[in-house]
Amino acid sequence: MEFTSNRRKLQEALQLVGGVAMLRTVKDALQSVYIDARPEGLILKATDCEVGIEVRIPDVTVARTGVVLLPAAHVMGIFRELSEPEVIVRSDGSGSEILSGRSRFRVVELDAGLFPGLPEFPGVLAGRVATADLVGMIRHVVFSSAEERTRYAFDGIKLEVCREELRMVSTDGKRLSYYRMPHIQQEEGMREALLPARALGHFGKALVGEGVEADLAVEGNRFGIRSQNVVLYCQQIEGSFPNFLPLVEKELPHHVMLDAEELLRALRRASVFAVAEARVVRLRLGAGNLNVRSNPVEQGEAETDVAVEYDGEPVELAFNPDYLTDYLKLVGANRVRVDFKDEQTASRWSVATTPSDEARKGELLYLVMPVTR
Amino acid sequence: MAIRVLPREVVDRIAAGEVIERPASVVKELVENALDAGADRIELELEEGGRALIRVVDNGGGIPAEELRLAFTSHATSKIRDAEELFHVASLGFRGEALASIAAVSRARLRSRVPGGEAAAEVQAQAGECGEPAPAAGPEGTLVEVRDLFFNTPVRRRFLKTVRSEVGQVAEWLTRLALSRPDVAFRLQNDGREVLRLPADGGLAARIRRLFGPEIANRMLPVDGASGPMQLAGFVLPPGVDRPDARWVYLFVNGRFVRDRTWLAGVREAYRGLLLRGRTPVAFLELAVDPAEVDVNVHPTKEEVRFREPSRLFALTLRGVSAALGRVDLRPEIHDARTAAAEPGAPGPRHRARRGSDRPLRPDGGSTPSSGRCAEETTEERCVREGPELPFGGSSAAGPARQFLRTYLMRELPGGLEVTDQHALHERILFERIRSRLAHAPLPVQLLLVPEVIAVGPRGQALLEGARGRLESLGLRFEPYGPDRIAVGGVPELLRKVDPGRLVADLLGFLEREEGCGALEAISDELVATLACRGAIKAGDVLTDGDIAALLEQGEAVARSPFCPHGRPVTVHVAVGEIERWFRRGV
Ligand SMILES: Nc1ncnc2c1ncn2[C@@H]1O[C@H](COP(=O)(O)OP(=O)(O)O)[C@@H](O)[C@H]1O
Ligand SMILES: [Mg+2]
C-alpha cells in the first residue's frame, strides 16, 4: 500500500477518526486507525465498539492499494510534528513509513485482521437535515449534559424526529437545552434515540463543513449519521430520561428582555467573587433595570447594572453564573427573552424573535433552575 | 400508718434506684468491676439498648466459685476491708453494692473463672434472690449478664427512653471509661451491630483521636502542671472547637470520671473572653492525686467527689489550661530565611519534636466511629507517620509551584521543599470556608429541574428526617416519597456536580454512625468534611499554573491545620538539611 496525500487533510481526518480513541479514557493506547487505500481514495476508520467513525478522502494519489492498521496515538503524534504540504504513507506489510519533506518515520503496523470493523449503517432512515444546521444544533445542546449519570441518563442527549421536526434535549438536572429544528425532511414514523453526549459532541466536530445534507438513521439500539464523506455510528445508551416537555412548555407569568452580551459582561464581573463554596450571582430585577451582583463573601463583592425591558414587580433570582454564561456565550450579540415565575422555579431563556427573522430555522429554549437558600 | 422497718427486698429496690437508673448505669458499674479486676479487654453487648440484655465479658482476675454468691450480696466487696481504707480507695468500686442492686431489679447471671482455674462456675439471681453456684464452661475472666432490667419495677422500666437514646447513654459512659483507661480494649455492640470498637491505645491522645477523630485530635493542646500533691495532665482544644454544653469537659481523678463544679469553673476561667457566651470548651483532663486528698464516698454513683483543697485544684487548672492556650501561637510559624542561608550545613529548621511521644498513627478509619473516611481515597488508608509541622518558610519568597503526578504541588521555600497534596489542600480550604459560612448562613441550594427519587429504606428516611434541620442548612432539600424513598429537590450548590444519590448515601452513612453513638458528635464537622471532600479537586486532576497559584494562595489565607479534615496531611516539608543528608553533603 502506498499513497500521497495533502498533509493537512489527512491530519484532520486522522484527528477526527483517532478522536474516537479519546472518547473513552480506558485502553486508549490500544486504539488504532484503519486505513484503506483504494483507487477512488482513502477510507479511514476507527471504533471503540460503541462509537465508530469513517472518513473518506477522495483526492489522494494511490500508488498501491491495500490496508493498514496503525496505532492511533503514535500516528497522530507524528502528524503533529509535520509541516510540509504533502505526506507519503507506504506500507511493506510489517511496518509503515510516513515520509514528509526530509523527515521519515517508521511505525509498527498492527494486524489489520484484528480490526473489528464498523457496524452496518442502520437501515431505517429517520430524516435528512442540512449539515450546518445539525452542527449548530449539536453545539447548542451538548454543553448542558452532565459528565456522569445519576438516576437519570444525564450523560445522554435525547433526539427525536417528529412532525417534520428534529429535536434534541440535554440536561444535567439543573439546566436544560431544548432545540427544535423545524421543516426537516422526515421519513415514515416518529423516531427517537438516547445518544451518548460525548460521542455526539465529537460527531458535531466531524460534520463541520461536511457536505450539504446529512441522513439520520435509527435501528434497534444503533444510531447513525451519514453525510458526503463522513459516516458516524454510535450505540444508544441505556437509561431513563425525565419527561422534560411539561417543563419546557410551562406557562411562566413574567418576562424580561435584555441584551445577551451586556448581561454576559455583568456576569463575568460578578463571577470574580463567586467562590467555589457558593458559586452564586444574584439578579435583582426592577423597572427597566437589572442589578447583577455577587453573593457577598469574605473576599469581597461586585455589582453591575444592566438596562433591561421590564415593568413587573421587583424580584431577585439567584443562579450559578456558569449556567447563564454557558448559554449567553452561544447566543452572541442577540436580545434574549427570559420567562420566569419566581425565585424557586426554572426560568426559560430564548432569543427574542424579531419579525425579520421569522424564517429563522432552529430555536433553542434553555431552562435554568435557580439557587436558593 | 405506723412506722415500720421495710422488708429487705424493698430496701434493696430503693437502694438499687440510687445506683441503677438505666442501662448505662449498669454498664458503668459492670465495666468498673471489670477494670478493677485488671481486665485489658472488655466486650459489651446490648439487646434493645440494654432493656432486654446487657452482657459484659472481661478477661480479668475472676471470682472464685465459692465467692460467687457473695458478689451478689449487698455491701460485700473485696476492695476495702474497713473504714480506714475508705480514705485510700484506689479502685473504682468499694461500696459492694452494684451487683446486689443490679440483681435486685433484673434477672442476672454471673459466670467466672479465675486464671489457671479448672473450670468456670456460675450463679443466677433474680429480683434479689440468688441461686446456688453451678459448674459451667467458660474462659478465664468474668461474664455478667443482665436480662429484663426493671422487670419488677415497671415504673422505672417505663421511664426508659428509646433504644437509640439508651445506646447513646451507654456509649457516653463507655467513652468516659475508655478515656480513663486508654490501655484497655473495648467493644460495644447493640442488637448485633457494632457501635464502638477501641483497640488498646498507646495513650490518652491516641484514644481521643480514635474516639473523636482527627478534627479534635489534630488541634489538641497539651496541658500539664503540678501543685503540691496534685498532678494535672491532658489536653484542651483551642477556642473555635467549643460546644454548647459541658459534656465535652471530661475530668478524671485517679482514673475515675467525675463531675466537679470547681474544677469545671477552673477550666472555664481559663477560656474567659475566648468563647461566646453559653459555649463550653472541649477538654480532657486527668488529675493524679494522693487518694487521701479526695473523698470518693460522696454519692452512690461515685461521680461526685470532694477534694480536700478545691482551691488548689482550681488554681492549678486555671494556670495549666491558660498556659496551654497562651503558649501556642495559632498562626503559622515563619522561619527567617536568612538563618538557613547563613548556615548551609546546619540541619535546617527541621520538624520540632512533638510534645509527648504518643502522637498516634492514624487509626484504622473503618472501625472507628468518629473517624471519617475520605471518599476520594479509595486505596488502603495511608498512615501519617509524623504530624507535619507548620510551614517553616515565608511563602512570599516561595518559588513557583509545579504539579507532580497530577496529585502533588511542589515548590521551593526558603529552607526547603514543600510538597502539598492538592486534594487535601482544597478540601481543607473548602472545609474552613464552609464551616465559617455555616456559622452565619445556610449554604446555597441548587434546585433541581426534576426531583431525584432515591431509595433509602424506611430507616434511612427516618434518619434523614431526624437530621432535617442540619441537612437543610448544608443545602440539601428533600421530601419523603412513599415509605422508603425520598425525593431530592435541591443539592448544596457546591456539590452540584455530584450525583445526589451518592451524596445522600454518604450523608446516611454518617447519620447511621451517629445514631449508634449519640455521644460522639463531631458529626456536624464530618458532614461538612464530606461536602468539602466531594467538592474538592481530586488527585489526578490536571491543574493550570493559575489554578496552582490560586490554590496555594487560598491555602495560606485559611486558618490552616496541617491536616485535611480526614486527618491526612496537607503539606509536608523537606528541609534543606534533610536533602543534604541524602547526598551526604555538608554533614
Ligand atoms: N468482673 C469482675 N471480675 C472480678 N471480680 C468481680 C467482678 N465483678 C464483681 N466482682 C467482685 O464482686 C464484688 C462486688 O462487686 P460490686 O457489687 O460491684 O461491688 P464493688 O465493686 O463496690 O466491690 C467486687 O468487690 C469483686 O470482688
Ligand atoms: Mg463495683
GROMACS .gro file of C-alpha atoms in nm, chain B residues 349-351 382-393 404 407-422 424-425 552 560-564 567-576 578-579 582:
model
   53
  722PRO     CA    1   1.470   2.410   6.063
  723ARG     CA    2   1.350   2.057   6.097
  724HIS     CA    3   1.035   1.932   6.249
  755ARG     CA    4  -0.225   0.576   5.429
  756CYS     CA    5  -0.052   0.631   5.757
  757VAL     CA    6   0.051   0.964   5.882
  758ARG     CA    7   0.396   0.896   6.000
  759GLU     CA    8   0.453   1.220   6.172
  760GLY     CA    9   0.240   1.526   6.201
  761PRO     CA   10   0.391   1.774   5.964
  762GLU     CA   11   0.476   2.100   6.127
  763LEU     CA   12   0.355   2.434   6.018
  764PRO     CA   13   0.528   2.590   5.720
  765PHE     CA   14   0.879   2.682   5.807
  766GLY     CA   15   0.936   2.925   5.528
  777PHE     CA   16   0.375   1.631   4.023
  780THR     CA   17  -0.159   1.500   4.264
  781TYR     CA   18   0.109   1.697   4.445
  782LEU     CA   19   0.217   2.056   4.425
  783MET     CA   20   0.583   2.113   4.487
  784ARG     CA   21   0.760   2.437   4.546
  785GLU     CA   22   1.076   2.571   4.697
  786LEU     CA   23   1.055   2.765   5.016
  787PRO     CA   24   1.343   2.928   5.195
  788GLY     CA   25   1.484   2.644   5.395
  789GLY     CA   26   1.348   2.357   5.196
  790LEU     CA   27   1.096   2.197   4.971
  791GLU     CA   28   0.721   2.200   5.026
  792VAL     CA   29   0.503   1.922   4.893
  793THR     CA   30   0.127   1.970   4.906
  794ASP     CA   31  -0.148   1.723   4.833
  795GLN     CA   32  -0.377   1.917   4.601
  797ALA     CA   33  -0.618   1.760   5.074
  798LEU     CA   34  -0.540   2.129   5.047
  925LEU     CA   35  -0.173   2.773   4.728
  933ARG     CA   36  -0.457   2.616   5.832
  934SER     CA   37  -0.445   2.296   6.020
  935PRO     CA   38  -0.169   2.083   5.881
  936PHE     CA   39  -0.419   1.807   5.817
  937CYS     CA   40  -0.710   1.764   5.581
  940GLY     CA   41  -0.665   1.357   5.912
  941ARG     CA   42  -0.429   1.315   5.623
  942PRO     CA   43  -0.151   1.567   5.600
  943VAL     CA   44  -0.197   1.854   5.358
  944THR     CA   45   0.160   1.966   5.333
  945VAL     CA   46   0.491   1.806   5.407
  946HIS     CA   47   0.816   1.992   5.427
  947VAL     CA   48   1.152   1.856   5.345
  948ALA     CA   49   1.423   2.071   5.497
  949VAL     CA   50   1.740   2.155   5.309
  951GLU     CA   51   1.733   1.662   5.516
  952ILE     CA   52   1.804   1.675   5.145
  955TRP     CA   53   2.055   1.222   5.147
   0.00000   0.00000   0.00000
